[in-house]
Short mmCIF file of C-alpha atoms in Angstrom, two decimals:
data_model
loop_
_atom_site.label_atom_id
_atom_site.label_comp_id
_atom_site.label_asym_id
_atom_site.label_seq_id
_atom_site.Cartn_x
_atom_site.Cartn_y
_atom_site.Cartn_z
CA MET A 1 104.03 83.92 97.56
CA LYS A 2 100.30 83.53 96.98
CA ALA A 3 99.57 85.04 100.41
CA GLU A 4 101.73 88.06 99.59
CA LYS A 5 100.01 88.49 96.23
CA SER A 6 96.63 88.21 97.95
CA ARG A 7 97.58 90.98 100.40
CA ILE A 8 98.65 93.22 97.53
CA GLN A 9 95.38 92.60 95.73
CA TYR A 10 93.48 93.38 98.95
CA VAL A 11 95.30 96.70 99.30
CA MET A 12 94.66 97.58 95.64
CA SER A 13 90.98 96.69 96.07
CA TRP A 14 90.77 98.87 99.20
CA ILE A 15 92.34 101.82 97.37
CA ARG A 16 89.90 101.40 94.47
CA ARG A 17 86.94 101.74 96.86
CA GLN A 18 88.17 105.01 98.33
CA PRO A 19 86.67 108.40 97.33
CA PRO A 20 88.68 110.60 94.89
CA LYS A 21 90.02 112.89 97.64
CA VAL A 22 91.47 109.95 99.56
CA LYS A 23 93.00 108.55 96.37
CA ALA A 24 94.55 111.93 95.62
CA PHE A 25 95.99 112.12 99.14
CA LEU A 26 97.43 108.61 98.88
CA ALA A 27 98.94 109.45 95.48
CA VAL A 28 100.66 112.54 96.90
CA VAL A 29 101.99 110.60 99.90
CA THR A 30 103.28 107.84 97.63
CA ALA A 31 104.96 110.36 95.32
CA MET A 32 106.61 112.13 98.26
CA THR A 33 107.84 108.80 99.64
CA VAL A 34 109.38 107.85 96.30
CA LEU A 35 110.99 111.29 96.02
CA VAL A 36 112.63 110.87 99.43
CA PHE A 37 113.81 107.40 98.41
CA LEU A 38 115.30 108.71 95.15
CA ARG A 39 117.03 111.57 96.95
CA VAL A 40 118.73 109.10 99.30
CA VAL A 41 119.59 106.43 96.75
CA VAL A 42 120.46 108.50 93.64
CA HIS A 43 123.39 110.75 94.51
CA GLU A 44 123.75 112.37 91.08
CA HIS A 45 120.25 113.63 90.37
CA ASP A 46 121.08 114.51 86.76
CA ASN A 47 120.97 110.76 86.17
CA LEU A 48 117.22 110.88 86.78
CA PHE A 49 116.76 112.91 83.59
CA ILE A 50 118.85 110.41 81.64
CA ALA A 51 116.81 107.60 83.20
CA SER A 52 113.64 109.42 82.11
CA GLU A 53 114.84 109.60 78.51
CA THR A 54 115.91 105.95 78.64
CA VAL A 55 112.51 104.78 79.90
CA HIS A 56 110.82 106.87 77.19
CA ALA A 57 113.06 105.18 74.61
CA LEU A 58 112.10 101.76 76.01
CA GLY A 59 108.44 102.71 75.64
CA ILE A 60 109.01 103.61 72.00
CA GLY A 61 110.86 100.30 71.63
CA VAL A 62 107.70 98.52 72.80
CA LEU A 63 105.74 100.39 70.11
CA ILE A 64 108.28 99.38 67.46
CA TYR A 65 107.97 95.75 68.52
CA LYS A 66 104.17 95.96 68.32
CA LEU A 67 104.25 97.54 64.86
CA THR A 68 106.82 95.14 63.41
CA LYS A 69 105.72 91.87 65.01
CA GLU A 70 101.95 92.23 65.29
CA LYS A 71 101.58 94.35 62.12
CA THR A 72 98.93 96.53 63.71
CA CYS A 73 98.74 100.02 65.17
CA ALA A 74 95.31 99.56 66.76
CA GLY A 75 95.04 101.50 70.02
CA ILE A 76 97.94 103.83 69.25
CA SER A 77 97.28 107.55 68.88
CA LEU A 78 98.92 109.01 65.79
CA LYS A 79 98.27 112.49 67.17
CA THR A 80 100.25 111.82 70.34
CA GLN A 81 103.14 110.58 68.18
CA GLU A 82 102.95 113.74 66.06
CA LEU A 83 102.89 115.97 69.13
CA THR A 84 105.84 114.03 70.53
CA ALA A 85 107.79 114.50 67.30
CA LEU A 86 106.95 118.21 67.36
CA PHE A 87 108.11 118.96 70.91
CA VAL A 88 111.21 116.74 70.58
CA ALA A 89 112.15 118.45 67.30
CA VAL A 90 111.77 121.88 68.90
CA ARG A 91 113.74 120.75 71.96
CA LEU A 92 116.43 119.34 69.70
CA TYR A 93 116.70 122.68 67.91
CA CYS A 94 117.04 124.42 71.28
CA SER A 95 119.74 121.96 72.30
CA PHE A 96 121.79 122.71 69.20
CA VAL A 97 121.57 126.50 69.50
CA MET A 98 121.59 126.82 73.31
CA GLU A 99 123.22 123.86 75.06
CA PHE A 100 124.60 120.84 73.19
CA ASP A 101 125.04 117.87 75.57
CA LEU A 102 124.12 114.21 76.11
CA HIS A 103 120.43 115.12 76.11
CA THR A 104 120.86 116.24 72.48
CA LEU A 105 121.92 112.73 71.46
CA LEU A 106 119.06 111.14 73.39
CA ASP A 107 116.55 113.49 71.80
CA SER A 108 117.97 112.74 68.34
CA ALA A 109 117.36 109.01 68.84
CA THR A 110 113.86 109.68 70.21
CA LEU A 111 112.96 111.88 67.23
CA VAL A 112 114.16 109.34 64.65
CA THR A 113 112.23 106.46 66.24
CA THR A 114 109.09 108.58 66.72
CA LEU A 115 109.16 109.64 63.06
CA TRP A 116 109.47 105.97 62.09
CA VAL A 117 106.40 105.14 64.22
CA ILE A 118 104.48 107.95 62.50
CA TYR A 119 105.53 106.63 59.08
CA MET A 120 104.36 103.11 59.95
CA ILE A 121 100.96 104.33 61.20
CA ARG A 122 100.36 106.71 58.28
CA PHE A 123 101.45 104.44 55.46
CA LYS A 124 102.37 100.82 56.21
CA LEU A 125 99.68 100.00 58.79
CA LYS A 126 97.05 102.59 57.94
CA PRO A 127 94.19 100.02 57.57
CA THR A 128 94.58 99.12 61.27
CA TYR A 129 94.69 102.75 62.49
CA MET A 130 91.66 103.59 64.66
CA GLU A 131 91.13 107.07 63.24
CA ASP A 132 87.60 107.36 64.58
CA LYS A 133 88.87 106.77 68.13
CA ASP A 134 91.83 109.14 67.73
CA ASN A 135 89.54 112.17 67.66
CA PHE A 136 91.33 114.63 69.95
CA ALA A 137 91.77 117.98 68.17
CA ILE A 138 95.48 118.74 68.58
CA TYR A 139 95.01 122.47 68.05
CA TYR A 140 93.36 122.44 71.50
CA VAL A 141 96.84 121.93 72.95
CA VAL A 142 99.19 123.35 70.30
CA VAL A 143 97.58 126.80 70.12
CA PRO A 144 97.35 127.39 73.91
CA CYS A 145 100.94 126.16 74.36
CA ALA A 146 102.13 128.56 71.64
CA VAL A 147 100.27 131.49 73.19
CA ILE A 148 101.51 130.76 76.73
CA SER A 149 105.10 130.33 75.47
CA VAL A 150 104.98 133.81 73.94
CA LEU A 151 103.69 135.27 77.22
CA ILE A 152 105.79 133.21 79.66
CA HIS A 153 109.27 132.06 78.63
CA PRO A 154 112.84 132.04 79.99
CA THR A 155 114.58 135.35 80.69
CA THR A 156 118.06 134.08 79.83
CA ARG A 157 120.58 135.76 77.50
CA HIS A 158 119.51 133.70 74.45
CA HIS A 159 117.59 135.12 71.50
CA VAL A 160 113.90 135.62 72.24
CA ILE A 161 112.85 133.19 69.47
CA ASN A 162 114.94 130.45 71.05
CA ARG A 163 113.52 131.20 74.50
CA ILE A 164 109.95 131.02 73.20
CA ALA A 165 110.75 127.75 71.42
CA TRP A 166 112.16 126.33 74.64
CA ALA A 167 109.02 127.27 76.55
CA PHE A 168 106.79 125.85 73.80
CA CYS A 169 108.40 122.40 73.93
CA VAL A 170 108.15 122.33 77.75
CA TYR A 171 104.44 123.15 77.70
CA LEU A 172 103.64 120.84 74.77
CA GLU A 173 105.43 117.88 76.34
CA ALA A 174 103.23 118.22 79.42
CA VAL A 175 100.02 117.61 77.44
CA SER A 176 101.23 115.58 74.44
CA VAL A 177 99.83 112.33 75.86
CA LEU A 178 96.22 113.61 75.95
CA PRO A 179 95.27 112.21 72.49
CA GLN A 180 96.54 108.75 73.56
CA LEU A 181 94.42 108.96 76.69
CA ARG A 182 91.42 109.91 74.54
CA VAL A 183 91.92 106.80 72.40
CA MET A 184 91.99 104.62 75.52
CA GLN A 185 88.96 106.44 76.89
CA ASN A 186 87.06 105.68 73.68
CA THR A 187 88.05 102.00 73.50
CA LYS A 188 88.00 101.18 77.27
CA ILE A 189 90.20 98.16 76.52
CA VAL A 190 93.98 98.58 76.22
CA GLU A 191 96.02 95.73 74.76
CA PRO A 192 99.33 94.83 76.48
CA PHE A 193 101.90 96.58 74.27
CA THR A 194 100.01 99.88 74.22
CA ALA A 195 99.56 99.64 78.00
CA HIS A 196 103.31 99.01 78.44
CA TYR A 197 104.08 102.03 76.27
CA VAL A 198 101.78 104.41 78.17
CA PHE A 199 103.04 103.09 81.52
CA ALA A 200 106.62 103.75 80.36
CA LEU A 201 105.56 107.32 79.53
CA GLY A 202 104.16 107.69 83.04
CA ILE A 203 107.38 106.46 84.65
CA ALA A 204 109.47 108.68 82.37
CA ARG A 205 107.40 111.74 83.25
CA PHE A 206 107.67 111.00 86.97
CA LEU A 207 111.46 110.62 86.78
CA SER A 208 111.72 113.90 84.88
CA CYS A 209 109.52 115.61 87.49
CA ALA A 210 111.61 114.09 90.30
CA HIS A 211 114.77 115.37 88.60
CA TRP A 212 113.52 118.96 88.61
CA ILE A 213 112.16 118.88 92.16
CA LEU A 214 115.31 117.32 93.62
CA GLN A 215 117.51 119.74 91.68
CA VAL A 216 115.56 122.65 93.18
CA LEU A 217 115.98 121.16 96.67
CA ASP A 218 119.68 120.46 96.17
CA THR A 219 120.38 124.02 95.04
CA ARG A 220 118.07 125.45 97.72
CA GLY A 221 116.06 127.23 95.09
CA ARG A 222 119.02 128.65 93.18
CA LEU A 223 118.03 126.59 90.13
CA LEU A 224 114.80 128.57 89.86
CA THR A 225 116.82 131.79 89.85
CA ALA A 226 119.13 130.39 87.18
CA LEU A 227 116.11 129.67 84.98
CA GLY A 228 115.18 133.35 85.07
CA TYR A 229 112.69 135.50 86.89
CA GLY A 230 108.93 135.98 86.71
CA LEU A 231 106.51 133.08 86.24
CA TRP A 232 108.76 130.92 84.03
CA PRO A 233 110.50 128.89 86.80
CA LEU A 234 107.15 128.07 88.38
CA MET A 235 105.68 127.14 84.98
CA VAL A 236 108.51 124.67 84.42
CA LEU A 237 107.78 122.89 87.69
CA LEU A 238 104.02 123.08 87.09
CA SER A 239 104.44 121.51 83.64
CA GLU A 240 106.46 118.65 85.09
CA ILE A 241 103.87 118.02 87.81
CA ILE A 242 100.94 118.21 85.37
CA GLN A 243 102.39 115.68 82.95
CA THR A 244 103.04 113.30 85.86
CA PHE A 245 99.53 113.48 87.33
CA ILE A 246 97.87 113.21 83.90
CA LEU A 247 99.14 109.62 83.73
CA ALA A 248 98.96 108.76 87.45
CA ASP A 249 95.46 107.24 87.31
CA PHE A 250 96.31 105.07 84.32
CA CYS A 251 99.52 103.84 85.99
CA TYR A 252 97.50 102.81 89.05
CA TYR A 253 95.13 100.65 86.98
CA TYR A 254 98.08 99.27 85.00
CA VAL A 255 99.78 98.04 88.19
CA GLN A 256 96.48 96.69 89.48
CA SER A 257 95.94 94.77 86.25
CA LEU A 258 99.51 93.45 86.34
CA MET A 259 99.10 92.24 89.93
CA GLY A 260 95.87 90.52 88.95
CA GLY A 261 97.58 88.67 86.11
CA GLN A 262 95.43 90.29 83.43
CA LEU A 263 97.06 90.68 80.02
CA VAL A 264 94.42 93.07 78.69
CA LEU A 265 93.82 96.27 80.67
CA ARG A 266 90.16 97.21 81.07
CA LEU A 267 89.60 100.78 82.19
CA PRO A 268 86.56 101.90 84.22
CA SER A 269 84.58 104.88 82.99
CA GLY A 270 86.13 108.24 83.74
CA VAL A 271 89.68 106.97 84.33
CA VAL A 272 91.38 108.84 81.50
#
């Protein structure tokens, strides 16, 4: 067992020493390998989206445990939670007026728990909130997402306001984790529960991205046509890919830390 763990640590150490281009290539190869594995193992690819929502819910559950048991919100970005509540609320509205299904129930649960986390940070645990570290200006992401959603949105039969809202929540979800990454960049040290939460976000985003890519492959591109014409179908896929790669570097260091038996994750400069 120790020899196997030593080999894993050797591989992780070798990867860490590689230049950025090699790391990027290895990340793409790994992602493609996992995609092929999921396509073979998971026969109903819609389950990947449900799995994504479930993993996201587990991540929020970790936050709830941290807030209730440790009585501290240190290291958690309030702005990421607010952006999450915003895009989930908009997506929930779109679900009610456009397509009510199981995802609507999952989003309802996610919104309620996220609002509770926001309440705890803003009021109950405010003295432990690291406001000086949570210094990402959210209008840097909200305003561009709103502008792009007006310019590029679905071309379905739904009302234009609903189509713009749908596009807005897709774009905002892709970048909603940026304030949390800024907090970790400022602190350099990530305590276990926050690290578990962000890692869960990374896994959830990858599963969601895998769902879209495999759906496109299964339908031989017909899914893109069903989404509409123009740039919108490509923007959907691009958003999924962006939100996956935003967290890829952190997930690598999380796994490395876990393999090394470290409870506290220490991030090198320039990771996030």
